[in-house]
């Protein structure tokens, strides 16, 4: 058989994307046996909570429409009967399956069924295409949808797609594709069904938790791990794939029971949010973020006879516009010393004069090995040595702010439509908002230097094309 004999095409609409926290607002089921529709059923469902305005705008299902509808418990017997003995067929099927399974669980009932995902089926049959969302299938195959984002309209499209596939491919090809589309994904045992599929295919930050439920307000909700991704769904699934089940990912898979996420409009927003969350929450499985609270720069001391010939100047929290004669930006003394050692080797600088080697008289150890030009042995003047050091340090100086004032970086994700605008001044992040107008007040803030933000923004600006996206406020 190229297709299972009994199929139940199902679509659910809901109050949101989370299969545990959110609730079903509409269900549609087409039961197909031996290629014929034998039952067609749909119903609005009272979720017992308000439907967010954004969801109402997408589905057209309002609070008034579901006010007199049955609760899921009232239709559970009907749903169970229609699904009995069938393969559960849906688009991004584990998402719908998770909502149904969790709804049954809240009613005190078990539910299990083999699952066929039409997204996976489309990928297996049409690998030359990159997009396999329902809108892409409708457009590509000229399918007819009477009501997009309504349960019956979407379920009927899936039945059309499967009929098209059955007519267009040899039985053995379709059978292999179905087998691939029914392969269950590897999921950590503690995660609810459908949660990974609920993750959106958009940029953002994800948080992996060891507790199934968030604690009451006011109590710490420290995650195991925080990460960022260009695609939340793909990255989190990657954590738990068979290839990744080793080391840290294996430990996370054994512990994780909850995944939270925060969508962003782009990569820069994800980096800024990840940095803020790592500093605030300090998750146990991430490498502990090093504090930048003591970040400093170096200032050379002119005409200094005794080493060291520089001083540390704290720059954390200061306004870069006030800096004068400062080189570098360092988190720890060791970081600065390592740079000075590297420059000493490259430019034949004296480690004793740099404060890296003890001693007061005679040539330094590097001079004997011809790695020091000899300021310690009278072979060059301190001024010549220090001028060479200053020239070498120019490469690590925090560059002057290249704009005459504060700037805005706009990001927009084409698929989600989410927009964000990030305000920077003199290498400092002042604020982010969903509109430029909302940033006006933040432009009056005094910049406060954060070493990590500077590095994040500098790396972002180094990507070709990104500087063209910067606009003056």
Short mmCIF file of C-alpha atoms in Angstrom, two decimals:
data_model
loop_
_atom_site.label_atom_id
_atom_site.label_comp_id
_atom_site.label_asym_id
_atom_site.label_seq_id
_atom_site.Cartn_x
_atom_site.Cartn_y
_atom_site.Cartn_z
CA UNK A 1 0.00 0.00 0.00
CA UNK A 2 1.42 3.40 -0.96
CA UNK A 3 -0.83 5.11 1.62
CA UNK A 4 -2.27 3.81 4.90
CA UNK A 5 -5.88 2.60 4.49
CA UNK A 6 -7.31 4.88 7.18
CA UNK A 7 -6.28 8.51 7.37
CA UNK A 8 -7.62 11.33 9.53
CA UNK A 9 -6.79 14.76 8.14
CA UNK A 10 -6.89 17.15 11.04
CA UNK A 11 -6.26 20.82 11.67
CA UNK A 12 -6.58 22.78 14.89
CA UNK A 13 -6.67 26.52 15.51
CA UNK A 14 -5.60 27.72 18.92
CA UNK A 15 -5.01 30.68 21.22
CA UNK A 16 -1.26 30.51 20.56
CA UNK A 17 1.63 28.26 19.62
CA UNK A 18 2.37 26.53 22.94
CA UNK A 19 0.73 23.07 23.10
CA UNK A 20 0.68 23.03 26.91
CA UNK A 21 -0.21 26.61 27.86
CA UNK A 22 -2.47 27.48 24.92
CA UNK A 23 -5.87 26.00 24.10
CA UNK A 24 -7.76 24.81 21.01
CA UNK A 25 -10.35 27.14 19.47
CA UNK A 26 -11.39 25.03 16.46
CA UNK A 27 -10.98 21.45 15.20
CA UNK A 28 -11.68 19.92 11.81
CA UNK A 29 -11.32 16.25 10.87
CA UNK A 30 -11.70 14.48 7.52
CA UNK A 31 -11.73 10.71 7.96
CA UNK A 32 -10.63 8.89 4.82
CA UNK A 33 -10.86 5.12 4.32
CA UNK A 34 -9.51 3.40 1.20
CA UNK A 35 -9.27 6.73 -0.59
CA UNK A 36 -12.83 7.91 0.19
CA UNK A 37 -13.98 10.56 2.68
CA UNK A 38 -16.29 8.74 5.08
CA UNK A 39 -16.71 11.49 7.69
CA UNK A 40 -16.38 15.26 7.73
CA UNK A 41 -16.63 17.11 11.04
CA UNK A 42 -15.60 20.46 12.47
CA UNK A 43 -16.44 22.52 15.54
CA UNK A 44 -15.46 25.69 17.29
CA UNK A 45 -14.14 25.02 20.80
CA UNK A 46 -14.40 27.29 23.83
CA UNK A 47 -10.80 27.66 25.06
CA UNK A 48 -11.88 29.01 28.42
CA UNK A 49 -9.66 32.06 28.02
CA UNK A 50 -9.43 35.18 25.83
CA UNK A 51 -8.03 34.80 22.32
CA UNK A 52 -5.14 37.25 21.74
CA UNK A 53 -5.91 40.02 19.27
CA UNK A 54 -3.07 38.93 16.99
CA UNK A 55 -4.48 35.41 16.77
CA UNK A 56 -7.99 36.74 16.15
CA UNK A 57 -6.58 38.77 13.27
CA UNK A 58 -4.96 35.71 11.69
CA UNK A 59 -7.75 33.16 12.12
CA UNK A 60 -10.81 35.38 12.22
CA UNK A 61 -11.99 33.45 15.28
CA UNK A 62 -13.12 35.90 17.98
CA UNK A 63 -14.05 35.56 21.63
CA UNK A 64 -17.71 36.10 20.71
CA UNK A 65 -17.61 33.21 18.22
CA UNK A 66 -16.36 30.68 20.78
CA UNK A 67 -18.42 31.98 23.71
CA UNK A 68 -21.24 29.49 23.08
CA UNK A 69 -19.08 26.69 21.67
CA UNK A 70 -18.50 23.40 23.53
CA UNK A 71 -15.38 22.90 25.62
CA UNK A 72 -12.97 20.23 24.39
CA UNK A 73 -14.23 17.80 27.02
CA UNK A 74 -17.67 17.95 25.39
CA UNK A 75 -16.35 16.93 21.96
CA UNK A 76 -13.61 14.57 23.14
CA UNK A 77 -15.66 11.44 22.42
CA UNK A 78 -16.44 12.63 18.89
CA UNK A 79 -12.78 13.47 18.22
CA UNK A 80 -11.62 10.13 19.61
CA UNK A 81 -14.11 8.22 17.48
CA UNK A 82 -13.13 10.01 14.28
CA UNK A 83 -9.43 9.42 14.93
CA UNK A 84 -9.72 5.80 16.07
CA UNK A 85 -7.69 3.39 13.96
CA UNK A 86 -6.39 6.18 11.70
CA UNK A 87 -3.06 7.68 10.87
CA UNK A 88 -3.08 11.25 12.18
CA UNK A 89 -2.36 13.53 9.18
CA UNK A 90 -1.56 17.23 9.60
CA UNK A 91 0.77 19.92 8.35
CA UNK A 92 3.71 20.23 10.76
CA UNK A 93 1.82 17.35 12.30
CA UNK A 94 3.50 17.13 15.69
CA UNK A 95 2.20 20.61 16.43
CA UNK A 96 -1.47 19.64 15.95
CA UNK A 97 -0.84 16.24 17.52
CA UNK A 98 0.61 17.96 20.60
CA UNK A 99 -2.49 20.11 21.02
CA UNK A 100 -4.82 17.10 20.70
CA UNK A 101 -2.74 14.90 22.99
CA UNK A 102 -2.48 17.59 25.66
CA UNK A 103 -6.20 18.37 25.38
CA UNK A 104 -7.03 14.70 25.95
CA UNK A 105 -4.58 14.56 28.87
CA UNK A 106 -6.33 17.51 30.57
CA UNK A 107 -9.55 15.49 30.21
CA UNK A 108 -7.92 12.54 31.93
CA UNK A 109 -7.61 10.47 28.74
CA UNK A 110 -4.66 8.93 26.90
CA UNK A 111 -4.19 9.48 23.18
CA UNK A 112 -1.66 7.90 20.85
CA UNK A 113 -1.68 7.50 17.08
CA UNK A 114 0.77 7.08 14.21
CA UNK A 115 1.51 10.48 12.68
CA UNK A 116 2.02 11.51 9.05
CA UNK A 117 3.38 15.02 8.51
CA UNK A 118 2.53 16.60 5.16
CA UNK A 119 5.43 19.05 5.49
CA UNK A 120 7.82 16.08 5.57
CA UNK A 121 5.85 14.36 2.81
CA UNK A 122 6.21 17.42 0.58
CA UNK A 123 9.94 17.62 1.28
CA UNK A 124 10.37 13.95 0.44
CA UNK A 125 8.39 14.16 -2.82
CA UNK A 126 9.50 17.62 -3.97
CA UNK A 127 13.09 18.08 -2.69
CA UNK A 128 13.80 20.65 -5.41
CA UNK A 129 11.63 23.19 -3.57
CA UNK A 130 12.75 25.06 -0.45
CA UNK A 131 9.38 26.16 0.91
CA UNK A 132 6.85 23.60 2.13
CA UNK A 133 4.48 25.67 4.25
CA UNK A 134 0.78 25.40 3.53
CA UNK A 135 0.70 28.67 1.59
CA UNK A 136 3.59 27.44 -0.58
CA UNK A 137 1.78 24.16 -1.31
CA UNK A 138 -1.43 25.97 -2.23
CA UNK A 139 0.40 28.25 -4.64
CA UNK A 140 2.68 25.58 -6.13
CA UNK A 141 0.01 22.95 -6.74
CA UNK A 142 -2.98 25.27 -7.39
CA UNK A 143 -4.87 23.82 -4.44
CA UNK A 144 -8.22 25.31 -3.47
CA UNK A 145 -8.61 26.64 0.07
CA UNK A 146 -12.07 27.88 0.97
CA UNK A 147 -10.97 29.41 4.29
CA UNK A 148 -7.27 29.79 5.07
CA UNK A 149 -6.39 29.59 8.78
CA UNK A 150 -9.75 28.00 9.51
CA UNK A 151 -9.61 24.37 10.53
CA UNK A 152 -11.79 22.79 7.81
CA UNK A 153 -10.34 24.93 5.03
CA UNK A 154 -6.80 23.88 5.91
CA UNK A 155 -7.72 20.21 6.44
CA UNK A 156 -9.33 20.04 3.00
CA UNK A 157 -6.16 21.43 1.42
CA UNK A 158 -4.16 18.58 2.96
CA UNK A 159 -6.55 16.00 1.51
CA UNK A 160 -6.18 17.63 -1.91
CA UNK A 161 -2.40 17.54 -1.60
CA UNK A 162 -2.32 13.85 -0.68
CA UNK A 163 -4.66 13.00 -3.58
CA UNK A 164 -2.35 14.91 -5.93
CA UNK A 165 0.68 13.03 -4.58
CA UNK A 166 -1.05 9.66 -4.95
CA UNK A 167 -1.89 10.42 -8.60
CA UNK A 168 1.51 11.87 -9.46
CA UNK A 169 3.95 9.31 -8.07
CA UNK A 170 4.52 5.59 -8.46
CA UNK A 171 3.26 3.54 -5.54
CA UNK A 172 6.73 2.52 -4.37
CA UNK A 173 8.01 6.13 -4.48
CA UNK A 174 5.01 7.37 -2.50
CA UNK A 175 5.36 4.53 -0.01
CA UNK A 176 8.99 5.45 0.70
CA UNK A 177 8.07 9.12 1.06
CA UNK A 178 5.23 8.25 3.47
CA UNK A 179 7.60 6.14 5.55
CA UNK A 180 9.98 9.09 5.84
CA UNK A 181 7.13 11.48 6.68
CA UNK A 182 5.90 9.17 9.45
CA UNK A 183 9.29 8.83 11.13
CA UNK A 184 8.98 10.24 14.63
CA UNK A 185 11.53 12.91 15.57
CA UNK A 186 13.89 12.39 18.48
CA UNK A 187 12.52 14.36 21.39
CA UNK A 188 13.82 14.66 24.96
CA UNK A 189 11.65 12.44 27.17
CA UNK A 190 10.67 15.29 29.47
CA UNK A 191 9.28 17.61 26.78
CA UNK A 192 5.55 17.71 26.00
CA UNK A 193 4.44 16.36 22.63
CA UNK A 194 4.46 18.99 19.90
CA UNK A 195 6.49 21.59 21.76
CA UNK A 196 9.48 21.48 19.41
CA UNK A 197 7.16 21.81 16.41
CA UNK A 198 5.53 24.82 18.06
CA UNK A 199 8.81 26.70 17.90
CA UNK A 200 8.62 29.31 15.12
CA UNK A 201 10.96 29.30 12.15
CA UNK A 202 12.22 32.82 12.97
CA UNK A 203 15.25 34.40 14.68
CA UNK A 204 15.27 34.68 18.43
CA UNK A 205 16.52 33.43 21.77
CA UNK A 206 15.54 30.16 23.44
CA UNK A 207 15.70 29.08 27.08
CA UNK A 208 15.87 25.43 28.15
CA UNK A 209 14.47 24.70 31.62
CA UNK A 210 14.66 21.67 33.91
CA UNK A 211 11.27 22.46 35.49
CA UNK A 212 8.06 21.58 33.62
CA UNK A 213 6.21 24.61 34.95
CA UNK A 214 7.35 28.17 35.49
CA UNK A 215 7.55 29.10 39.20
CA UNK A 216 5.11 31.59 40.73
CA UNK A 217 5.82 35.30 40.13
CA UNK A 218 8.61 36.61 42.28
CA UNK A 219 10.58 33.36 42.34
CA UNK A 220 13.68 32.73 40.24
CA UNK A 221 13.19 30.90 36.94
CA UNK A 222 16.83 30.19 36.13
CA UNK A 223 17.18 28.18 32.91
CA UNK A 224 19.63 25.39 32.17
CA UNK A 225 20.79 26.97 28.93
CA UNK A 226 20.23 30.05 26.78
CA UNK A 227 21.04 30.25 23.09
CA UNK A 228 20.20 32.28 20.03
CA UNK A 229 19.32 31.16 16.53
CA UNK A 230 18.48 32.35 13.03
CA UNK A 231 15.72 29.69 13.15
CA UNK A 232 14.47 28.82 16.63
CA UNK A 233 12.81 25.61 15.47
CA UNK A 234 15.82 24.30 13.56
CA UNK A 235 18.36 25.17 16.25
CA UNK A 236 16.50 23.68 19.19
CA UNK A 237 15.75 20.50 17.23
CA UNK A 238 19.44 20.31 16.39
CA UNK A 239 20.25 20.18 20.12
CA UNK A 240 18.26 16.99 20.44
CA UNK A 241 18.99 15.23 17.13
CA UNK A 242 20.73 11.87 17.19
CA UNK A 243 23.98 13.39 15.94
CA UNK A 244 24.03 15.91 18.78
CA UNK A 245 23.23 13.50 21.62
CA UNK A 246 26.64 13.68 23.25
CA UNK A 247 28.42 15.89 25.72
CA UNK A 248 26.47 18.94 26.79
CA UNK A 249 23.55 18.27 24.43
CA UNK A 250 23.11 14.77 25.88
CA UNK A 251 23.00 16.25 29.37
CA UNK A 252 20.48 18.89 28.29
CA UNK A 253 18.26 16.28 26.60
CA UNK A 254 18.15 14.27 29.82
CA UNK A 255 17.17 17.27 31.95
CA UNK A 256 15.05 19.62 29.84
CA UNK A 257 11.30 19.67 30.47
CA UNK A 258 10.37 23.11 29.20
CA UNK A 259 11.41 25.35 26.32
CA UNK A 260 10.66 29.06 26.29
CA UNK A 261 11.50 31.39 23.44
CA UNK A 262 11.48 35.05 22.49
CA UNK A 263 11.24 36.00 18.85
CA UNK A 264 13.33 38.80 17.36
CA UNK A 265 13.23 40.60 14.03
CA UNK A 266 16.83 39.73 13.16
CA UNK A 267 20.26 38.61 14.18
CA UNK A 268 21.37 41.81 15.93
CA UNK A 269 18.28 41.83 18.13
CA UNK A 270 18.90 38.18 19.01
CA UNK A 271 22.49 38.91 20.04
CA UNK A 272 21.50 41.87 22.19
CA UNK A 273 18.72 39.89 23.88
CA UNK A 274 20.92 36.84 24.45
CA UNK A 275 23.59 39.01 26.08
CA UNK A 276 21.04 40.64 28.40
CA UNK A 277 19.52 37.30 29.43
CA UNK A 278 22.88 35.61 29.99
CA UNK A 279 23.96 38.42 32.31
CA UNK A 280 20.64 38.50 34.17
CA UNK A 281 19.93 34.76 34.51
CA UNK A 282 23.39 33.10 34.35
CA UNK A 283 22.17 29.65 33.19
CA UNK A 284 24.12 26.71 34.56
CA UNK A 285 24.98 24.98 31.26
CA UNK A 286 26.32 28.10 29.54
CA UNK A 287 29.87 29.18 30.11
CA UNK A 288 29.59 31.78 32.84
CA UNK A 289 29.63 35.22 31.22
CA UNK A 290 32.66 37.19 32.31
CA UNK A 291 31.76 40.47 33.91
CA UNK A 292 32.60 43.62 32.04
CA UNK A 293 32.01 45.79 35.10
CA UNK A 294 35.75 46.40 35.50
CA UNK A 295 36.58 46.88 31.83
CA UNK A 296 39.52 49.22 31.34
CA UNK A 297 41.76 50.76 28.69
CA UNK A 298 45.47 51.60 28.74
CA UNK A 299 46.90 55.10 28.81
CA UNK A 300 50.62 55.56 28.06
CA UNK A 301 52.54 57.72 30.54
CA UNK A 302 54.83 60.15 28.75
CA UNK A 303 58.47 60.52 29.83
CA UNK A 304 58.08 57.73 32.35
CA UNK A 305 61.49 56.44 33.45
CA UNK A 306 60.50 53.39 35.46
CA UNK A 307 58.13 50.67 34.31
CA UNK A 308 55.33 50.13 33.83
CA UNK A 309 54.89 52.97 31.36
CA UNK A 310 51.11 52.74 31.24
CA UNK A 311 48.16 52.93 33.60
CA UNK A 312 44.77 51.24 33.59
CA UNK A 313 41.78 53.56 33.15
CA UNK A 314 38.35 52.14 33.93
CA UNK A 315 35.95 52.62 31.02
CA UNK A 316 32.99 50.41 32.03
CA UNK A 317 29.89 52.57 32.34
CA UNK A 318 31.63 55.70 31.07
CA UNK A 319 30.75 57.79 28.02
CA UNK A 320 33.23 57.02 25.20
CA UNK A 321 32.87 60.64 24.13
CA UNK A 322 34.94 61.59 27.18
CA UNK A 323 37.87 59.28 26.41
CA UNK A 324 41.23 60.76 25.51
CA UNK A 325 44.47 58.95 24.74
CA UNK A 326 43.13 55.49 25.60
CA UNK A 327 44.13 52.24 23.92
CA UNK A 328 42.19 48.99 23.80
CA UNK A 329 39.29 47.70 25.83
CA UNK A 330 40.08 44.86 28.23
CA UNK A 331 38.04 42.76 30.63
CA UNK A 332 40.92 41.57 32.86
CA UNK A 333 44.57 42.43 33.55
CA UNK A 334 45.57 39.08 32.05
CA UNK A 335 43.85 40.01 28.79
CA UNK A 336 45.90 43.23 28.60
CA UNK A 337 49.13 41.47 29.57
CA UNK A 338 48.65 38.86 26.86
CA UNK A 339 48.26 41.60 24.27
CA UNK A 340 51.38 43.38 25.50
CA UNK A 341 53.38 40.14 25.32
CA UNK A 342 52.20 39.61 21.76
CA UNK A 343 53.15 43.16 20.78
CA UNK A 344 56.55 42.77 22.48
CA UNK A 345 57.34 39.80 20.25
CA UNK A 346 56.08 41.47 17.08
CA UNK A 347 57.75 44.86 17.59
CA UNK A 348 60.86 43.99 19.68
CA UNK A 349 59.53 45.81 22.70
CA UNK A 350 61.09 45.44 26.14
CA UNK A 351 59.02 43.21 28.49
CA UNK A 352 60.62 44.91 31.50
CA UNK A 353 59.61 48.39 30.35
CA UNK A 354 56.11 47.02 29.64
CA UNK A 355 55.89 45.81 33.25
CA UNK A 356 55.87 42.14 32.22
CA UNK A 357 59.27 41.24 33.71
CA UNK A 358 60.81 42.10 37.06
CA UNK A 359 64.18 43.80 37.39
CA UNK A 360 65.58 47.29 37.59
CA UNK A 361 69.04 47.22 36.01
CA UNK A 362 70.76 45.51 33.13
CA UNK A 363 69.36 44.08 29.95
CA UNK A 364 66.10 42.14 30.01
CA UNK A 365 65.89 38.44 29.15
CA UNK A 366 64.43 39.18 25.72
CA UNK A 367 67.40 41.35 24.75
CA UNK A 368 69.81 38.42 24.99
CA UNK A 369 67.56 36.47 22.63
CA UNK A 370 67.43 39.48 20.27
CA UNK A 371 63.71 39.91 20.84
CA UNK A 372 64.12 43.34 22.46
CA UNK A 373 65.61 46.29 20.57
CA UNK A 374 67.57 47.23 23.68
CA UNK A 375 65.98 50.14 25.50
CA UNK A 376 66.99 48.30 28.67
CA UNK A 377 70.61 48.14 27.47
CA UNK A 378 70.90 51.70 26.17
CA UNK A 379 70.57 50.65 22.54
CA UNK A 380 67.56 52.91 21.95
CA UNK A 381 65.94 55.76 23.82
CA UNK A 382 62.78 55.34 25.91
CA UNK A 383 61.04 57.78 23.54
CA UNK A 384 61.85 55.60 20.52
CA UNK A 385 60.65 52.49 22.32
CA UNK A 386 57.42 54.12 23.53
CA UNK A 387 56.63 55.60 20.12
CA UNK A 388 56.82 52.10 18.66
CA UNK A 389 54.52 50.82 21.41
CA UNK A 390 51.99 53.59 20.78
CA UNK A 391 51.97 52.81 17.05
CA UNK A 392 51.38 49.12 17.79
CA UNK A 393 48.53 49.91 20.20
CA UNK A 394 46.72 51.96 17.56
CA UNK A 395 45.46 48.69 16.09
CA UNK A 396 43.44 47.94 19.25
CA UNK A 397 42.20 51.44 20.01
CA UNK A 398 38.41 51.75 20.16
CA UNK A 399 37.72 53.49 16.86
CA UNK A 400 36.08 56.90 16.85
CA UNK A 401 32.30 56.81 16.51
CA UNK A 402 31.83 57.13 12.72
CA UNK A 403 28.55 59.08 12.81
CA UNK A 404 27.77 62.63 13.96
CA UNK A 405 25.13 61.45 16.40
CA UNK A 406 22.95 58.56 17.55
CA UNK A 407 22.00 55.97 14.93
CA UNK A 408 19.21 53.45 14.43
CA UNK A 409 19.53 49.95 13.03
CA UNK A 410 16.25 48.58 11.69
CA UNK A 411 15.49 44.88 11.35
CA UNK A 412 12.52 43.15 9.75
CA UNK A 413 11.81 39.46 9.32
CA UNK A 414 10.03 38.90 6.02
CA UNK A 415 8.02 35.82 7.09
CA UNK A 416 6.91 36.90 10.56
CA UNK A 417 6.59 40.60 9.70
CA UNK A 418 8.23 41.42 13.04
CA UNK A 419 10.14 44.72 13.12
CA UNK A 420 12.62 46.12 15.63
CA UNK A 421 14.79 49.22 15.83
CA UNK A 422 17.98 49.45 17.89
CA UNK A 423 19.40 52.77 19.03
CA UNK A 424 23.18 53.19 19.45
CA UNK A 425 25.34 56.17 20.36
CA UNK A 426 29.14 56.18 20.70
CA UNK A 427 29.25 52.33 20.67
CA UNK A 428 26.62 52.07 23.43
CA UNK A 429 23.19 50.47 23.07
CA UNK A 430 20.62 52.91 24.37
CA UNK A 431 17.35 51.08 23.66
CA UNK A 432 15.36 48.83 21.32
CA UNK A 433 11.72 49.25 20.30
CA UNK A 434 9.24 48.21 17.65
CA UNK A 435 9.13 51.71 16.14
CA UNK A 436 11.58 54.55 15.60
CA UNK A 437 9.24 57.02 17.31
CA UNK A 438 9.42 54.98 20.52
CA UNK A 439 13.18 55.58 20.66
CA UNK A 440 13.00 59.37 20.84
CA UNK A 441 13.17 59.61 24.63
CA UNK A 442 16.03 57.10 24.84
CA UNK A 443 18.16 59.33 22.59
CA UNK A 444 18.56 61.73 25.53
CA UNK A 445 20.30 59.10 27.67
CA UNK A 446 24.00 59.41 28.37
CA UNK A 447 25.87 56.50 26.74
CA UNK A 448 27.40 54.01 29.18
CA UNK A 449 30.08 51.75 27.71
CA UNK A 450 29.53 47.98 27.84
CA UNK A 451 32.44 45.92 26.54
CA UNK A 452 30.25 43.09 25.24
CA UNK A 453 27.83 45.43 23.47
CA UNK A 454 30.77 47.16 21.79
CA UNK A 455 32.09 43.82 20.57
CA UNK A 456 28.65 42.67 19.40
CA UNK A 457 28.00 45.86 17.43
CA UNK A 458 31.55 45.99 16.03
CA UNK A 459 31.29 42.42 14.73
CA UNK A 460 27.87 43.17 13.26
CA UNK A 461 29.21 46.24 11.45
CA UNK A 462 32.08 44.17 10.01
CA UNK A 463 29.61 42.06 8.00
CA UNK A 464 29.40 43.35 4.40
CA UNK A 465 26.19 45.27 3.78
CA UNK A 466 25.33 45.85 7.42
CA UNK A 467 26.75 49.41 7.62
CA UNK A 468 24.33 50.38 4.85
CA UNK A 469 21.45 49.57 7.20
CA UNK A 470 22.52 52.19 9.77
CA UNK A 471 20.56 55.46 9.77
CA UNK A 472 20.97 58.64 11.79
CA UNK A 473 18.14 59.17 14.27
#
